[in-house]
GROMACS .gro file of C-alpha atoms in nm:
model
  335
    1UNK     CA    1  -3.137  -3.503 -13.140
    2UNK     CA    2  -3.189  -3.813 -12.929
    3UNK     CA    3  -2.923  -3.979 -12.716
    4UNK     CA    4  -2.765  -4.308 -12.818
    5UNK     CA    5  -3.029  -4.561 -12.916
    6UNK     CA    6  -3.041  -4.932 -12.970
    7UNK     CA    7  -2.925  -5.022 -13.320
    8UNK     CA    8  -3.186  -5.132 -13.572
    9UNK     CA    9  -3.060  -5.414 -13.795
   10UNK     CA   10  -3.224  -5.452 -14.137
   11UNK     CA   11  -3.180  -5.757 -14.359
   12UNK     CA   12  -3.271  -5.744 -14.727
   13UNK     CA   13  -3.328  -6.095 -14.863
   14UNK     CA   14  -3.256  -6.082 -15.237
   15UNK     CA   15  -3.346  -6.330 -15.510
   16UNK     CA   16  -3.215  -6.340 -15.870
   17UNK     CA   17  -3.377  -6.065 -16.076
   18UNK     CA   18  -3.469  -5.852 -15.773
   19UNK     CA   19  -3.537  -5.479 -15.838
   20UNK     CA   20  -3.220  -5.290 -15.743
   21UNK     CA   21  -3.414  -4.973 -15.658
   22UNK     CA   22  -3.577  -5.156 -15.368
   23UNK     CA   23  -3.236  -5.239 -15.221
   24UNK     CA   24  -3.094  -4.887 -15.253
   25UNK     CA   25  -3.416  -4.731 -15.120
   26UNK     CA   26  -3.366  -4.938 -14.804
   27UNK     CA   27  -2.998  -4.863 -14.752
   28UNK     CA   28  -2.943  -4.501 -14.857
   29UNK     CA   29  -3.181  -4.329 -14.611
   30UNK     CA   30  -3.043  -4.538 -14.323
   31UNK     CA   31  -2.684  -4.454 -14.423
   32UNK     CA   32  -2.774  -4.084 -14.431
   33UNK     CA   33  -2.947  -4.107 -14.092
   34UNK     CA   34  -2.632  -4.253 -13.936
   35UNK     CA   35  -2.420  -3.978 -14.089
   36UNK     CA   36  -2.653  -3.695 -13.989
   37UNK     CA   37  -2.701  -3.822 -13.634
   38UNK     CA   38  -2.340  -3.919 -13.576
   39UNK     CA   39  -2.459  -4.256 -13.450
   40UNK     CA   40  -2.458  -4.611 -13.580
   41UNK     CA   41  -2.831  -4.627 -13.524
   42UNK     CA   42  -2.890  -4.855 -13.822
   43UNK     CA   43  -2.709  -5.143 -13.983
   44UNK     CA   44  -2.803  -5.333 -14.297
   45UNK     CA   45  -2.717  -5.672 -14.440
   46UNK     CA   46  -2.774  -5.815 -14.787
   47UNK     CA   47  -2.889  -6.174 -14.744
   48UNK     CA   48  -2.947  -6.458 -14.992
   49UNK     CA   49  -3.054  -6.817 -14.969
   50UNK     CA   50  -2.718  -6.938 -15.103
   51UNK     CA   51  -2.368  -6.798 -15.057
   52UNK     CA   52  -2.329  -6.690 -15.418
   53UNK     CA   53  -2.357  -6.371 -15.625
   54UNK     CA   54  -2.710  -6.252 -15.710
   55UNK     CA   55  -2.782  -6.054 -16.023
   56UNK     CA   56  -3.046  -5.780 -16.005
   57UNK     CA   57  -3.301  -5.700 -16.274
   58UNK     CA   58  -3.064  -5.422 -16.389
   59UNK     CA   59  -2.787  -5.677 -16.448
   60UNK     CA   60  -2.579  -5.550 -16.152
   61UNK     CA   61  -2.441  -5.832 -15.936
   62UNK     CA   62  -2.443  -5.825 -15.556
   63UNK     CA   63  -2.256  -6.048 -15.311
   64UNK     CA   64  -2.461  -6.130 -15.001
   65UNK     CA   65  -2.321  -6.056 -14.656
   66UNK     CA   66  -2.465  -6.381 -14.525
   67UNK     CA   67  -2.699  -6.664 -14.607
   68UNK     CA   68  -3.051  -6.681 -14.470
   69UNK     CA   69  -2.959  -6.982 -14.258
   70UNK     CA   70  -2.676  -6.784 -14.095
   71UNK     CA   71  -2.867  -6.459 -14.044
   72UNK     CA   72  -2.868  -6.345 -13.681
   73UNK     CA   73  -3.012  -6.065 -13.467
   74UNK     CA   74  -3.219  -5.887 -13.731
   75UNK     CA   75  -3.483  -5.635 -13.632
   76UNK     CA   76  -3.642  -5.649 -13.979
   77UNK     CA   77  -3.609  -5.879 -14.281
   78UNK     CA   78  -3.755  -5.770 -14.616
   79UNK     CA   79  -3.787  -5.993 -14.924
   80UNK     CA   80  -3.682  -5.823 -15.250
   81UNK     CA   81  -3.761  -6.024 -15.562
   82UNK     CA   82  -3.973  -6.071 -15.871
   83UNK     CA   83  -4.317  -6.235 -15.845
   84UNK     CA   84  -4.180  -6.564 -15.978
   85UNK     CA   85  -3.908  -6.608 -15.716
   86UNK     CA   86  -3.902  -6.925 -15.507
   87UNK     CA   87  -3.664  -7.076 -15.255
   88UNK     CA   88  -3.439  -7.356 -15.378
   89UNK     CA   89  -3.494  -7.535 -15.047
   90UNK     CA   90  -3.831  -7.418 -14.907
   91UNK     CA   91  -3.827  -7.631 -14.591
   92UNK     CA   92  -3.481  -7.509 -14.487
   93UNK     CA   93  -3.573  -7.148 -14.569
   94UNK     CA   94  -3.896  -7.171 -14.369
   95UNK     CA   95  -3.707  -7.309 -14.071
   96UNK     CA   96  -3.467  -7.013 -14.086
   97UNK     CA   97  -3.756  -6.766 -14.116
   98UNK     CA   98  -3.943  -6.921 -13.823
   99UNK     CA   99  -3.625  -6.905 -13.612
  100UNK     CA  100  -3.591  -6.533 -13.692
  101UNK     CA  101  -3.957  -6.470 -13.611
  102UNK     CA  102  -3.920  -6.645 -13.274
  103UNK     CA  103  -3.634  -6.403 -13.207
  104UNK     CA  104  -3.869  -6.107 -13.277
  105UNK     CA  105  -3.752  -6.029 -13.632
  106UNK     CA  106  -4.032  -5.854 -13.822
  107UNK     CA  107  -4.066  -6.017 -14.163
  108UNK     CA  108  -4.186  -5.833 -14.472
  109UNK     CA  109  -4.157  -5.783 -14.845
  110UNK     CA  110  -4.111  -5.516 -15.108
  111UNK     CA  111  -4.297  -5.512 -15.441
  112UNK     CA  112  -4.274  -5.858 -15.605
  113UNK     CA  113  -4.118  -5.997 -15.287
  114UNK     CA  114  -4.469  -6.040 -15.149
  115UNK     CA  115  -4.506  -6.349 -15.372
  116UNK     CA  116  -4.225  -6.564 -15.224
  117UNK     CA  117  -4.325  -6.436 -14.880
  118UNK     CA  118  -4.683  -6.556 -14.933
  119UNK     CA  119  -4.553  -6.888 -15.074
  120UNK     CA  120  -4.393  -6.962 -14.737
  121UNK     CA  121  -4.751  -6.979 -14.599
  122UNK     CA  122  -4.621  -6.804 -14.286
  123UNK     CA  123  -4.847  -6.505 -14.350
  124UNK     CA  124  -5.160  -6.725 -14.355
  125UNK     CA  125  -5.460  -6.491 -14.406
  126UNK     CA  126  -5.279  -6.179 -14.285
  127UNK     CA  127  -5.362  -5.879 -14.513
  128UNK     CA  128  -5.072  -5.776 -14.739
  129UNK     CA  129  -4.991  -5.474 -14.953
  130UNK     CA  130  -4.954  -5.575 -15.320
  131UNK     CA  131  -4.833  -5.341 -15.594
  132UNK     CA  132  -5.123  -5.258 -15.826
  133UNK     CA  133  -4.942  -5.406 -16.127
  134UNK     CA  134  -4.933  -5.749 -15.958
  135UNK     CA  135  -5.279  -5.759 -15.798
  136UNK     CA  136  -5.447  -5.985 -16.054
  137UNK     CA  137  -5.162  -6.238 -16.050
  138UNK     CA  138  -5.150  -6.233 -15.669
  139UNK     CA  139  -5.525  -6.286 -15.634
  140UNK     CA  140  -5.510  -6.575 -15.881
  141UNK     CA  141  -5.242  -6.753 -15.676
  142UNK     CA  142  -5.354  -6.653 -15.326
  143UNK     CA  143  -5.732  -6.597 -15.332
  144UNK     CA  144  -5.749  -6.646 -14.954
  145UNK     CA  145  -5.514  -6.354 -14.872
  146UNK     CA  146  -5.673  -6.007 -14.839
  147UNK     CA  147  -5.498  -5.739 -15.046
  148UNK     CA  148  -5.451  -5.383 -14.922
  149UNK     CA  149  -5.422  -5.109 -15.185
  150UNK     CA  150  -5.219  -4.890 -14.950
  151UNK     CA  151  -4.852  -4.817 -15.015
  152UNK     CA  152  -4.758  -5.003 -14.694
  153UNK     CA  153  -4.944  -5.259 -14.486
  154UNK     CA  154  -4.827  -5.333 -14.131
  155UNK     CA  155  -5.068  -5.582 -13.983
  156UNK     CA  156  -4.992  -5.873 -13.757
  157UNK     CA  157  -4.627  -5.981 -13.768
  158UNK     CA  158  -4.564  -5.863 -14.126
  159UNK     CA  159  -4.471  -5.543 -14.311
  160UNK     CA  160  -4.544  -5.540 -14.684
  161UNK     CA  161  -4.442  -5.246 -14.902
  162UNK     CA  162  -4.573  -5.181 -15.251
  163UNK     CA  163  -4.262  -5.043 -15.422
  164UNK     CA  164  -3.925  -4.867 -15.405
  165UNK     CA  165  -4.061  -4.520 -15.326
  166UNK     CA  166  -4.279  -4.667 -15.051
  167UNK     CA  167  -3.968  -4.838 -14.906
  168UNK     CA  168  -3.808  -4.497 -14.873
  169UNK     CA  169  -4.118  -4.378 -14.683
  170UNK     CA  170  -4.095  -4.683 -14.458
  171UNK     CA  171  -3.728  -4.618 -14.384
  172UNK     CA  172  -3.811  -4.254 -14.298
  173UNK     CA  173  -4.070  -4.381 -14.049
  174UNK     CA  174  -3.806  -4.605 -13.887
  175UNK     CA  175  -3.566  -4.311 -13.871
  176UNK     CA  176  -3.827  -4.089 -13.707
  177UNK     CA  177  -3.907  -4.357 -13.451
  178UNK     CA  178  -3.541  -4.408 -13.354
  179UNK     CA  179  -3.380  -4.066 -13.410
  180UNK     CA  180  -3.667  -3.818 -13.412
  181UNK     CA  181  -3.845  -3.600 -13.663
  182UNK     CA  182  -3.557  -3.356 -13.717
  183UNK     CA  183  -3.322  -3.627 -13.845
  184UNK     CA  184  -3.600  -3.784 -14.051
  185UNK     CA  185  -3.682  -3.450 -14.216
  186UNK     CA  186  -3.316  -3.383 -14.293
  187UNK     CA  187  -3.277  -3.727 -14.454
  188UNK     CA  188  -3.583  -3.660 -14.670
  189UNK     CA  189  -3.436  -3.325 -14.775
  190UNK     CA  190  -3.096  -3.479 -14.853
  191UNK     CA  191  -3.262  -3.692 -15.118
  192UNK     CA  192  -3.520  -3.430 -15.216
  193UNK     CA  193  -3.792  -3.678 -15.123
  194UNK     CA  194  -4.093  -3.459 -15.214
  195UNK     CA  195  -4.320  -3.547 -14.923
  196UNK     CA  196  -4.338  -3.806 -14.649
  197UNK     CA  197  -4.632  -4.040 -14.697
  198UNK     CA  198  -4.816  -4.231 -14.432
  199UNK     CA  199  -4.829  -4.604 -14.499
  200UNK     CA  200  -5.208  -4.578 -14.523
  201UNK     CA  201  -5.195  -4.366 -14.840
  202UNK     CA  202  -5.361  -4.542 -15.134
  203UNK     CA  203  -5.131  -4.645 -15.419
  204UNK     CA  204  -5.142  -4.424 -15.726
  205UNK     CA  205  -5.263  -4.611 -16.034
  206UNK     CA  206  -5.209  -4.468 -16.384
  207UNK     CA  207  -5.510  -4.384 -16.593
  208UNK     CA  208  -5.487  -4.571 -16.923
  209UNK     CA  209  -5.332  -4.374 -17.210
  210UNK     CA  210  -5.333  -4.041 -17.023
  211UNK     CA  211  -5.070  -3.839 -16.841
  212UNK     CA  212  -5.270  -3.861 -16.518
  213UNK     CA  213  -5.326  -4.100 -16.233
  214UNK     CA  214  -5.679  -4.224 -16.172
  215UNK     CA  215  -5.726  -4.007 -15.863
  216UNK     CA  216  -5.693  -3.693 -16.079
  217UNK     CA  217  -5.976  -3.787 -16.315
  218UNK     CA  218  -6.325  -3.630 -16.280
  219UNK     CA  219  -6.518  -3.787 -15.993
  220UNK     CA  220  -6.784  -3.964 -16.201
  221UNK     CA  221  -6.526  -4.098 -16.448
  222UNK     CA  222  -6.319  -4.231 -16.158
  223UNK     CA  223  -6.631  -4.395 -16.011
  224UNK     CA  224  -6.707  -4.558 -16.345
  225UNK     CA  225  -6.352  -4.694 -16.363
  226UNK     CA  226  -6.398  -4.839 -16.015
  227UNK     CA  227  -6.713  -5.016 -16.135
  228UNK     CA  228  -6.518  -5.153 -16.432
  229UNK     CA  229  -6.245  -5.278 -16.196
  230UNK     CA  230  -6.505  -5.461 -15.988
  231UNK     CA  231  -6.642  -5.637 -16.297
  232UNK     CA  232  -6.336  -5.766 -16.481
  233UNK     CA  233  -6.437  -6.131 -16.467
  234UNK     CA  234  -6.810  -6.071 -16.511
  235UNK     CA  235  -6.844  -5.787 -16.764
  236UNK     CA  236  -7.100  -5.515 -16.698
  237UNK     CA  237  -7.294  -5.311 -16.954
  238UNK     CA  238  -7.187  -4.949 -17.002
  239UNK     CA  239  -7.550  -4.841 -16.949
  240UNK     CA  240  -7.545  -5.008 -16.606
  241UNK     CA  241  -7.228  -4.822 -16.513
  242UNK     CA  242  -7.380  -4.494 -16.629
  243UNK     CA  243  -7.683  -4.554 -16.406
  244UNK     CA  244  -7.457  -4.638 -16.113
  245UNK     CA  245  -7.266  -4.307 -16.137
  246UNK     CA  246  -7.579  -4.099 -16.203
  247UNK     CA  247  -7.521  -4.015 -16.570
  248UNK     CA  248  -7.686  -4.100 -16.894
  249UNK     CA  249  -7.490  -4.332 -17.121
  250UNK     CA  250  -7.434  -4.040 -17.357
  251UNK     CA  251  -7.305  -3.811 -17.080
  252UNK     CA  252  -7.071  -4.083 -16.958
  253UNK     CA  253  -6.940  -4.127 -17.313
  254UNK     CA  254  -6.869  -3.754 -17.340
  255UNK     CA  255  -6.706  -3.735 -16.997
  256UNK     CA  256  -6.482  -4.035 -17.071
  257UNK     CA  257  -6.375  -3.901 -17.409
  258UNK     CA  258  -6.288  -3.563 -17.260
  259UNK     CA  259  -6.098  -3.707 -16.961
  260UNK     CA  260  -5.919  -4.003 -17.119
  261UNK     CA  261  -5.949  -3.969 -17.497
  262UNK     CA  262  -6.131  -4.305 -17.510
  263UNK     CA  263  -6.487  -4.429 -17.503
  264UNK     CA  264  -6.594  -4.612 -17.184
  265UNK     CA  265  -6.608  -4.941 -17.378
  266UNK     CA  266  -6.255  -4.901 -17.515
  267UNK     CA  267  -6.122  -4.803 -17.174
  268UNK     CA  268  -6.296  -5.098 -17.008
  269UNK     CA  269  -6.157  -5.343 -17.262
  270UNK     CA  270  -5.807  -5.205 -17.207
  271UNK     CA  271  -5.846  -5.256 -16.831
  272UNK     CA  272  -5.943  -5.617 -16.891
  273UNK     CA  273  -5.649  -5.663 -17.127
  274UNK     CA  274  -5.405  -5.512 -16.877
  275UNK     CA  275  -5.526  -5.750 -16.609
  276UNK     CA  276  -5.504  -6.039 -16.855
  277UNK     CA  277  -5.144  -5.944 -16.929
  278UNK     CA  278  -5.056  -5.970 -16.560
  279UNK     CA  279  -5.194  -6.322 -16.561
  280UNK     CA  280  -5.015  -6.410 -16.885
  281UNK     CA  281  -4.677  -6.280 -16.764
  282UNK     CA  282  -4.680  -6.359 -16.393
  283UNK     CA  283  -4.872  -6.688 -16.368
  284UNK     CA  284  -4.859  -7.025 -16.539
  285UNK     CA  285  -5.235  -7.040 -16.590
  286UNK     CA  286  -5.340  -7.174 -16.933
  287UNK     CA  287  -5.428  -6.900 -17.182
  288UNK     CA  288  -5.785  -7.029 -17.213
  289UNK     CA  289  -5.825  -6.998 -16.835
  290UNK     CA  290  -5.688  -6.643 -16.843
  291UNK     CA  291  -5.950  -6.558 -17.106
  292UNK     CA  292  -6.230  -6.679 -16.879
  293UNK     CA  293  -6.084  -6.497 -16.578
  294UNK     CA  294  -6.113  -6.161 -16.756
  295UNK     CA  295  -6.466  -6.223 -16.877
  296UNK     CA  296  -6.431  -6.379 -17.224
  297UNK     CA  297  -6.665  -6.661 -17.318
  298UNK     CA  298  -6.425  -6.792 -17.584
  299UNK     CA  299  -6.043  -6.786 -17.604
  300UNK     CA  300  -6.053  -6.687 -17.972
  301UNK     CA  301  -6.210  -6.344 -17.907
  302UNK     CA  302  -5.971  -6.290 -17.617
  303UNK     CA  303  -5.665  -6.372 -17.825
  304UNK     CA  304  -5.781  -6.140 -18.102
  305UNK     CA  305  -5.829  -5.847 -17.862
  306UNK     CA  306  -5.499  -5.923 -17.686
  307UNK     CA  307  -5.311  -5.905 -18.015
  308UNK     CA  308  -5.491  -5.584 -18.114
  309UNK     CA  309  -5.392  -5.430 -17.779
  310UNK     CA  310  -5.031  -5.545 -17.738
  311UNK     CA  311  -4.926  -5.640 -18.090
  312UNK     CA  312  -4.847  -5.999 -17.992
  313UNK     CA  313  -5.042  -6.310 -17.899
  314UNK     CA  314  -5.059  -6.409 -17.529
  315UNK     CA  315  -4.843  -6.715 -17.600
  316UNK     CA  316  -4.576  -6.507 -17.774
  317UNK     CA  317  -4.585  -6.250 -17.495
  318UNK     CA  318  -4.530  -6.517 -17.231
  319UNK     CA  319  -4.246  -6.674 -17.429
  320UNK     CA  320  -4.078  -6.335 -17.475
  321UNK     CA  321  -4.096  -6.268 -17.101
  322UNK     CA  322  -3.942  -6.606 -17.027
  323UNK     CA  323  -3.656  -6.528 -17.265
  324UNK     CA  324  -3.566  -6.218 -17.056
  325UNK     CA  325  -3.491  -6.410 -16.739
  326UNK     CA  326  -3.197  -6.317 -16.518
  327UNK     CA  327  -3.055  -6.639 -16.378
  328UNK     CA  328  -3.355  -6.837 -16.256
  329UNK     CA  329  -3.587  -6.537 -16.230
  330UNK     CA  330  -3.760  -6.263 -16.424
  331UNK     CA  331  -3.677  -5.908 -16.515
  332UNK     CA  332  -3.946  -5.688 -16.363
  333UNK     CA  333  -4.004  -5.318 -16.303
  334UNK     CA  334  -3.875  -5.176 -15.977
  335UNK     CA  335  -4.228  -5.094 -15.868
   0.00000   0.00000   0.00000
């Protein structure tokens, strides 16, 4: 075990409707590391823009330790929020963030927190990790920012983390750096964290309507899905995809049915609908524009397929999401 080390101070900047799992995945491994090592190697602070209680997406209320304007001497500051979160006073918040960055605080975000971070414009064109379920909405709002599909992206002055489990991995990396591999391994075992991922690991994405992730599908089926993903806005013919993966259209049909239970065409349409739903729920883009963005020539066909897929119209779906707001923000998955 290492001798006494300089304390690492982590701030978690929370917004109304933030995913609670992201907060606990930051704090619990650091608490355990302190206990195991017998040192106060880490401290943590819950921070908010205003000095008032903040309700999480689970409905649990948290009282911040300090406001962003008063935050001092932080080694790291991570945004935890939904995609729709914004600062009440952006200019004052940006001034506080720039002050922290001048004092060597590393700024970052977890899951939906990447949206308010990007809205500060402090990241400029720095690559960021974006959770797969928010990629379409993020690209629509920030087309100039490169997206990394890894669980963690640490480039330039920013650390972006795709979700709550990835936060735990990131905290383990901080523990290893400050207290050594033995303490890090014991913390992981305390929580039965199954394995310790590098930040460069690609995010797992679920295969549609199967009990598998896409990386577990047969190679040629996975390649076909990748081609579909690259042609959401400009639809591609199934025969073209079959040629690209070295199969006949009939063989691709059989392989898809066996692996996913769906035809390639049905699977492709569901991919386009899932991306459309991100845009419906997490952007304010007009429904007609969403239809064009996922490759529909007319909104009427898009709306018909959307209702067939999700059982509601895009307009109704957006209204229902808005009715589930917590405070001024949205209820979202923990990522």
